[in-house]
PDB file of C-alpha atoms in Angstrom:
ATOM      1  CA  MET A1395      95.441  83.701  93.003  1.00 50.00           C
ATOM      2  CA  ALA A1396      96.462  83.549  89.929  1.00 54.00           C
ATOM      3  CA  PRO A1397     100.528  83.581  88.791  1.00 57.00           C
ATOM      4  CA  HIS A1398     100.805  87.940  87.695  1.00 58.00           C
ATOM      5  CA  THR A1399      98.716  88.901  90.711  1.00 58.00           C
ATOM      6  CA  VAL A1400     100.601  86.847  93.064  1.00 58.00           C
ATOM      7  CA  ASN A1401     104.559  88.114  90.955  1.00 65.00           C
ATOM      8  CA  SER A1402     102.034  91.784  92.555  1.00 65.00           C
ATOM      9  CA  ILE A1403     102.101  91.328  95.479  1.00 65.00           C
ATOM     10  CA  ARG A1404     105.661  89.987  96.074  1.00 69.00           C
ATOM     11  CA  VAL A1405     106.445  93.251  93.829  1.00 70.00           C
ATOM     12  CA  TYR A1406     104.394  94.808  96.613  1.00 67.00           C
ATOM     13  CA  PHE A1407     106.071  93.784  99.740  1.00 67.00           C
ATOM     14  CA  GLN A1408     109.254  94.136  97.781  1.00 73.00           C
ATOM     15  CA  LEU A1409     108.843  97.638  96.957  1.00 72.00           C
ATOM     16  CA  PHE A1410     107.139  98.123 101.638  1.00 68.00           C
ATOM     17  CA  PHE A1411     110.582  97.162 102.046  1.00 70.00           C
ATOM     18  CA  ILE A1412     112.956  98.188 100.380  1.00 75.00           C
ATOM     19  CA  ILE A1413     110.843 102.090 101.229  1.00 70.00           C
ATOM     20  CA  CYS A1414     112.022 100.653 105.491  1.00 64.00           C
ATOM     21  CA  CYS A1415     115.425  99.869 104.320  1.00 66.00           C
ATOM     22  CA  MET A1416     115.663 103.173 103.135  1.00 66.00           C
ATOM     23  CA  LEU A1417     113.808 105.567 105.982  1.00 60.00           C
ATOM     24  CA  LEU A1418     115.913 103.666 108.109  1.00 60.00           C
ATOM     25  CA  SER A1419     119.438 104.074 107.657  1.00 61.00           C
ATOM     26  CA  THR A1420     118.406 107.850 106.109  1.00 57.00           C
ATOM     27  CA  GLN A1421     118.131 107.790 110.605  1.00 49.00           C
ATOM     28  CA  SER A1422     121.916 109.038 112.722  1.00 46.00           C
ATOM     29  CA  THR A1423     121.902 106.284 114.974  1.00 43.00           C
ATOM     30  CA  GLU A1424     124.845 108.539 117.067  1.00 39.00           C
ATOM     31  CA  ALA A1425     122.692 112.422 117.330  1.00 45.00           C
ATOM     32  CA  LYS A1426     119.201 112.532 117.476  1.00 52.00           C
ATOM     33  CA  ASN A1427     116.910 115.076 115.001  1.00 57.00           C
ATOM     34  CA  SER A1428     116.691 118.153 115.712  1.00 58.00           C
ATOM     35  CA  GLU A1429     113.089 117.370 114.988  1.00 71.00           C
ATOM     36  CA  ASP A1430     112.900 114.909 117.850  1.00 82.00           C
ATOM     37  CA  ILE A1431     113.679 116.375 120.689  1.00 87.00           C
ATOM     38  CA  ARG A1432     112.509 119.818 121.830  1.00 90.00           C
ATOM     39  CA  CYS A1433     111.746 121.208 125.397  1.00 93.00           C
ATOM     40  CA  LYS A1434     108.865 123.080 125.303  1.00 94.00           C
ATOM     41  CA  CYS A1435     107.723 125.732 128.193  1.00 95.00           C
ATOM     42  CA  ILE A1436     104.173 127.126 129.558  1.00 95.00           C
ATOM     43  CA  CYS A1437     104.525 130.748 131.011  1.00 94.00           C
ATOM     44  CA  PRO A1438     101.290 131.796 132.046  1.00 93.00           C
ATOM     45  CA  PRO A1439     100.271 135.427 132.115  1.00 93.00           C
ATOM     46  CA  TYR A1440     102.841 137.598 134.462  1.00 89.00           C
ATOM     47  CA  LYS A1441     101.916 141.286 135.460  1.00 87.00           C
ATOM     48  CA  GLU A1442     100.563 142.242 131.612  1.00 89.00           C
ATOM     49  CA  LEU A1443     101.865 139.762 130.137  1.00 89.00           C
ATOM     50  CA  PRO A1444      99.897 137.328 128.028  1.00 92.00           C
ATOM     51  CA  GLY A1445     100.388 133.916 128.600  1.00 91.00           C
ATOM     52  CA  LYS A1446     103.033 132.028 126.082  1.00 93.00           C
ATOM     53  CA  ILE A1447     104.447 128.680 125.231  1.00 94.00           C
ATOM     54  CA  TYR A1448     108.106 128.763 124.258  1.00 94.00           C
ATOM     55  CA  ASN A1449     109.864 125.181 121.507  1.00 92.00           C
ATOM     56  CA  GLN A1450     113.659 125.035 121.409  1.00 90.00           C
ATOM     57  CA  ASN A1451     115.621 122.334 119.986  1.00 90.00           C
ATOM     58  CA  VAL A1452     117.944 122.122 123.334  1.00 90.00           C
ATOM     59  CA  SER A1453     119.144 119.243 124.821  1.00 89.00           C
ATOM     60  CA  GLN A1454     118.207 117.877 127.983  1.00 91.00           C
ATOM     61  CA  LYS A1455     120.292 119.193 130.460  1.00 92.00           C
ATOM     62  CA  ASP A1456     119.571 122.780 129.188  1.00 91.00           C
ATOM     63  CA  CYS A1457     115.746 122.328 129.172  1.00 94.00           C
ATOM     64  CA  ASN A1458     114.691 125.193 131.564  1.00 93.00           C
ATOM     65  CA  CYS A1459     113.426 128.625 131.255  1.00 92.00           C
ATOM     66  CA  LEU A1460     116.577 130.003 130.725  1.00 91.00           C
ATOM     67  CA  HIS A1461     117.721 129.194 127.588  1.00 90.00           C
ATOM     68  CA  VAL A1462     114.008 128.490 125.944  1.00 92.00           C
ATOM     69  CA  VAL A1463     111.870 131.479 126.804  1.00 92.00           C
ATOM     70  CA  GLU A1464     113.965 133.718 124.366  1.00 89.00           C
ATOM     71  CA  PRO A1465     113.621 136.820 124.023  1.00 89.00           C
ATOM     72  CA  MET A1466     113.240 137.015 127.612  1.00 90.00           C
ATOM     73  CA  PRO A1467     109.643 138.730 127.484  1.00 91.00           C
ATOM     74  CA  VAL A1468     110.778 140.357 131.572  1.00 90.00           C
ATOM     75  CA  PRO A1469     113.568 143.362 132.093  1.00 88.00           C
ATOM     76  CA  GLY A1470     116.645 141.092 134.213  1.00 85.00           C
ATOM     77  CA  LYS A1471     114.885 142.231 137.949  1.00 88.00           C
ATOM     78  CA  ASP A1472     111.923 139.578 137.383  1.00 89.00           C
ATOM     79  CA  VAL A1473     113.834 136.964 134.770  1.00 91.00           C
ATOM     80  CA  GLU A1474     113.874 134.802 137.933  1.00 90.00           C
ATOM     81  CA  ALA A1475     110.179 135.392 139.068  1.00 91.00           C
ATOM     82  CA  TYR A1476     108.751 134.216 136.008  1.00 92.00           C
ATOM     83  CA  CYS A1477     110.707 131.509 134.815  1.00 92.00           C
ATOM     84  CA  LEU A1478     109.406 130.099 138.394  1.00 92.00           C
ATOM     85  CA  ARG A1479     105.983 130.562 137.027  1.00 92.00           C
ATOM     86  CA  CYS A1480     107.397 128.479 134.111  1.00 93.00           C
ATOM     87  CA  GLU A1481     106.928 124.877 133.524  1.00 95.00           C
ATOM     88  CA  CYS A1482     109.371 123.047 130.678  1.00 95.00           C
ATOM     89  CA  LYS A1483     108.921 119.976 130.092  1.00 95.00           C
ATOM     90  CA  TYR A1484     112.003 117.676 127.886  1.00 94.00           C
ATOM     91  CA  GLU A1485     109.839 116.445 125.141  1.00 91.00           C
ATOM     92  CA  GLU A1486     111.924 113.096 122.137  1.00 90.00           C
ATOM     93  CA  ARG A1487     109.902 110.703 119.369  1.00 87.00           C
ATOM     94  CA  SER A1488     111.316 108.762 117.175  1.00 87.00           C
ATOM     95  CA  SER A1489     110.332 110.126 113.722  1.00 86.00           C
ATOM     96  CA  VAL A1490     111.571 106.354 112.041  1.00 87.00           C
ATOM     97  CA  THR A1491     108.908 104.311 114.538  1.00 89.00           C
ATOM     98  CA  ILE A1492     106.065 107.129 113.028  1.00 90.00           C
ATOM     99  CA  LYS A1493     106.973 106.860 109.635  1.00 90.00           C
ATOM    100  CA  VAL A1494     107.236 103.174 109.126  1.00 91.00           C
ATOM    101  CA  THR A1495     103.814 103.371 111.023  1.00 93.00           C
ATOM    102  CA  ILE A1496     102.961 105.457 108.468  1.00 94.00           C
ATOM    103  CA  ILE A1497     104.176 102.910 105.400  1.00 92.00           C
ATOM    104  CA  ILE A1498     102.602  99.923 107.489  1.00 93.00           C
ATOM    105  CA  TYR A1499      99.203 101.271 106.990  1.00 94.00           C
ATOM    106  CA  LEU A1500      99.394 102.692 103.909  1.00 93.00           C
ATOM    107  CA  SER A1501     100.839  98.729 102.269  1.00 92.00           C
ATOM    108  CA  ILE A1502      97.636  98.017 104.032  1.00 94.00           C
ATOM    109  CA  LEU A1503      95.197 100.577 101.744  1.00 93.00           C
ATOM    110  CA  GLY A1504      96.755 100.335  99.651  1.00 91.00           C
ATOM    111  CA  LEU A1505      96.413  96.044  99.973  1.00 92.00           C
ATOM    112  CA  LEU A1506      93.147  96.110 100.736  1.00 92.00           C
ATOM    113  CA  LEU A1507      92.690  98.563  97.165  1.00 91.00           C
ATOM    114  CA  LEU A1508      94.305  95.824  95.059  1.00 89.00           C
ATOM    115  CA  TYR A1509      91.750  93.251  97.013  1.00 88.00           C
ATOM    116  CA  MET A1510      88.463  96.218  96.251  1.00 88.00           C
ATOM    117  CA  VAL A1511      89.209  96.457  92.502  1.00 85.00           C
ATOM    118  CA  TYR A1512      90.059  92.849  92.256  1.00 83.00           C
ATOM    119  CA  LEU A1513      86.472  91.599  93.573  1.00 84.00           C
ATOM    120  CA  THR A1514      84.423  95.065  91.566  1.00 85.00           C
ATOM    121  CA  LEU A1515      86.893  94.170  88.258  1.00 84.00           C
ATOM    122  CA  LEU A1516      87.771  90.457  88.100  1.00 81.00           C
ATOM    123  CA  GLU A1517      85.821  88.578  90.023  1.00 79.00           C
ATOM    124  CA  PRO A1518      82.463  89.432  87.613  1.00 79.00           C
ATOM    125  CA  VAL A1519      84.827  88.758  84.934  1.00 80.00           C
ATOM    126  CA  LEU A1520      86.734  84.802  85.998  1.00 78.00           C
ATOM    127  CA  LYS A1521      82.226  83.859  87.102  1.00 77.00           C
ATOM    128  CA  ARG A1522      80.846  85.152  83.732  1.00 78.00           C
ATOM    129  CA  ARG A1523      84.392  82.879  82.283  1.00 76.00           C
ATOM    130  CA  LEU A1524      83.476  79.821  84.585  1.00 74.00           C
ATOM    131  CA  PHE A1525      80.267  79.509  84.953  1.00 70.00           C
ATOM    132  CA  GLY A1526      78.582  81.089  81.828  1.00 62.00           C
ATOM    133  CA  HIS A1527      76.995  84.973  81.986  1.00 48.00           C
ATOM    134  CA  SER A1528      73.279  82.632  81.823  1.00 47.00           C
ATOM    135  CA  GLN A1529      73.924  80.798  84.866  1.00 49.00           C
ATOM    136  CA  LEU A1530      74.605  83.594  87.101  1.00 45.00           C
ATOM    137  CA  ILE A1531      71.818  86.036  86.682  1.00 47.00           C
ATOM    138  CA  GLN A1532      68.693  84.012  88.738  1.00 44.00           C
ATOM    139  CA  SER A1533      65.191  85.778  87.935  1.00 42.00           C
ATOM    140  CA  ASP A1534      62.346  85.969  91.638  1.00 41.00           C
ATOM    141  CA  ASP A1535      60.635  83.306  89.559  1.00 42.00           C
ATOM    142  CA  ASP A1536      61.766  81.106  89.065  1.00 47.00           C
ATOM    143  CA  VAL A1537      63.369  80.014  92.457  1.00 45.00           C
ATOM    144  CA  GLY A1538      61.103  78.689  95.140  1.00 46.00           C
ATOM    145  CA  ASP A1539      61.617  80.686  98.855  1.00 47.00           C
ATOM    146  CA  HIS A1540      62.005  76.904  99.039  1.00 49.00           C
ATOM    147  CA  GLN A1541      65.059  76.251  97.584  1.00 52.00           C
ATOM    148  CA  PRO A1542      66.352  79.322  96.664  1.00 50.00           C
ATOM    149  CA  PHE A1543      70.254  77.956  96.063  1.00 52.00           C
ATOM    150  CA  ALA A1544      69.382  75.466  93.996  1.00 53.00           C
ATOM    151  CA  ASN A1545      70.766  76.524  90.613  1.00 56.00           C
ATOM    152  CA  ALA A1546      74.427  78.046  92.602  1.00 56.00           C
ATOM    153  CA  HIS A1547      74.062  74.370  94.271  1.00 55.00           C
ATOM    154  CA  ASP A1548      73.558  72.107  90.566  1.00 57.00           C
ATOM    155  CA  VAL A1549      76.177  75.383  88.779  1.00 53.00           C
ATOM    156  CA  LEU A1550      78.732  74.799  91.365  1.00 52.00           C
ATOM    157  CA  SER A1551      79.070  70.189  91.140  1.00 54.00           C
ATOM    158  CA  ARG A1552      79.149  70.976  87.455  1.00 53.00           C
ATOM    159  CA  SER A1553      82.658  73.131  87.790  1.00 49.00           C
ATOM    160  CA  ARG A1554      83.489  70.690  90.453  1.00 49.00           C
ATOM    161  CA  SER A1555      86.271  69.355  88.260  1.00 48.00           C
ATOM    162  CA  ARG A1556      87.964  72.704  87.851  1.00 50.00           C
ATOM    163  CA  THR A1557      89.498  72.338  91.454  1.00 56.00           C
ATOM    164  CA  ASN A1558      90.727  75.972  92.064  1.00 70.00           C
ATOM    165  CA  VAL A1559      90.369  78.569  94.730  1.00 72.00           C
ATOM    166  CA  LEU A1560      87.177  80.224  93.312  1.00 75.00           C
ATOM    167  CA  ASN A1561      85.609  77.781  93.295  1.00 75.00           C
ATOM    168  CA  LYS A1562      85.849  75.872  96.508  1.00 81.00           C
ATOM    169  CA  VAL A1563      85.186  79.978  98.549  1.00 82.00           C
ATOM    170  CA  GLU A1564      82.084  79.547  96.035  1.00 83.00           C
ATOM    171  CA  TYR A1565      80.367  77.178  96.978  1.00 86.00           C
ATOM    172  CA  ALA A1566      81.943  77.562 100.990  1.00 87.00           C
ATOM    173  CA  GLN A1567      80.286  81.138 100.611  1.00 89.00           C
ATOM    174  CA  GLN A1568      76.906  78.936  98.864  1.00 90.00           C
ATOM    175  CA  ARG A1569      76.839  76.481 101.617  1.00 92.00           C
ATOM    176  CA  TRP A1570      76.799  78.909 105.049  1.00 91.00           C
ATOM    177  CA  LYS A1571      74.174  80.407 102.612  1.00 90.00           C
ATOM    178  CA  ARG A1572      72.381  77.616 102.349  1.00 91.00           C
ATOM    179  CA  GLN A1573      72.868  77.134 106.745  1.00 91.00           C
ATOM    180  CA  VAL A1574      71.861  81.185 106.744  1.00 88.00           C
ATOM    181  CA  GLN A1575      68.532  80.513 105.419  1.00 87.00           C
ATOM    182  CA  GLU A1576      67.629  77.152 106.852  1.00 86.00           C
ATOM    183  CA  GLN A1577      68.456  78.955 110.637  1.00 84.00           C
ATOM    184  CA  ARG A1578      65.971  81.886 109.358  1.00 82.00           C
ATOM    185  CA  LYS A1579      63.353  79.563 108.337  1.00 80.00           C
ATOM    186  CA  SER A1580      64.001  78.268 112.326  1.00 77.00           C
ATOM    187  CA  VAL A1581      63.652  80.893 114.071  1.00 76.00           C
ATOM    188  CA  PHE A1582      61.481  83.208 111.888  1.00 75.00           C
ATOM    189  CA  ASP A1583      58.799  80.602 110.523  1.00 74.00           C
ATOM    190  CA  ARG A1584      58.876  77.564 113.452  1.00 70.00           C
ATOM    191  CA  HIS A1585      60.357  79.801 116.212  1.00 67.00           C
ATOM    192  CA  VAL A1586      63.279  77.376 117.020  1.00 61.00           C
ATOM    193  CA  VAL A1587      65.965  79.178 118.377  1.00 61.00           C
ATOM    194  CA  LEU A1588      69.127  76.785 117.032  1.00 50.00           C
ATOM    195  CA  SER A1589      71.721  75.741 119.546  1.00 50.00           C
TER     196      SER A1589
END
């Protein structure tokens, strides 16, 4: 891997760490954020009133119809009957966990985007510089069916003196392609399944 790529990845992870620390420091440990807790009451239809959902930021002990349903849609004598039909649930979430999860997800997407840019823009330039542009382009007439990667093998054997990661990956890829080609010949031409 090139030194500038390693430095950019290092900077990327440092930024990720700083952003995570900033998000975690904004969360108060003594009291929950009002958006992280709520009481949700689902009240079904009652007489001529349609069903309705009520949300209120209240504590767990106050999570009942009397504290959450405001304004009360029924007069005083029907309040108890209306509230008995309502189902109230206390809900709690961690917005810090949600934020950190989103940051990790976006970081992974960013790394994949950087890798895609590397593969589409930088890798062809590096291959041309290492192997020469004319050696990478092969016509179908030059290469027979029985030796599909002969020219690539010659190119790799000449470049073995340069021991870098790109050459090793390219060699492994060519070897894998030759093995796949042999398996295809065995299965489709000779009808023999390899074990």
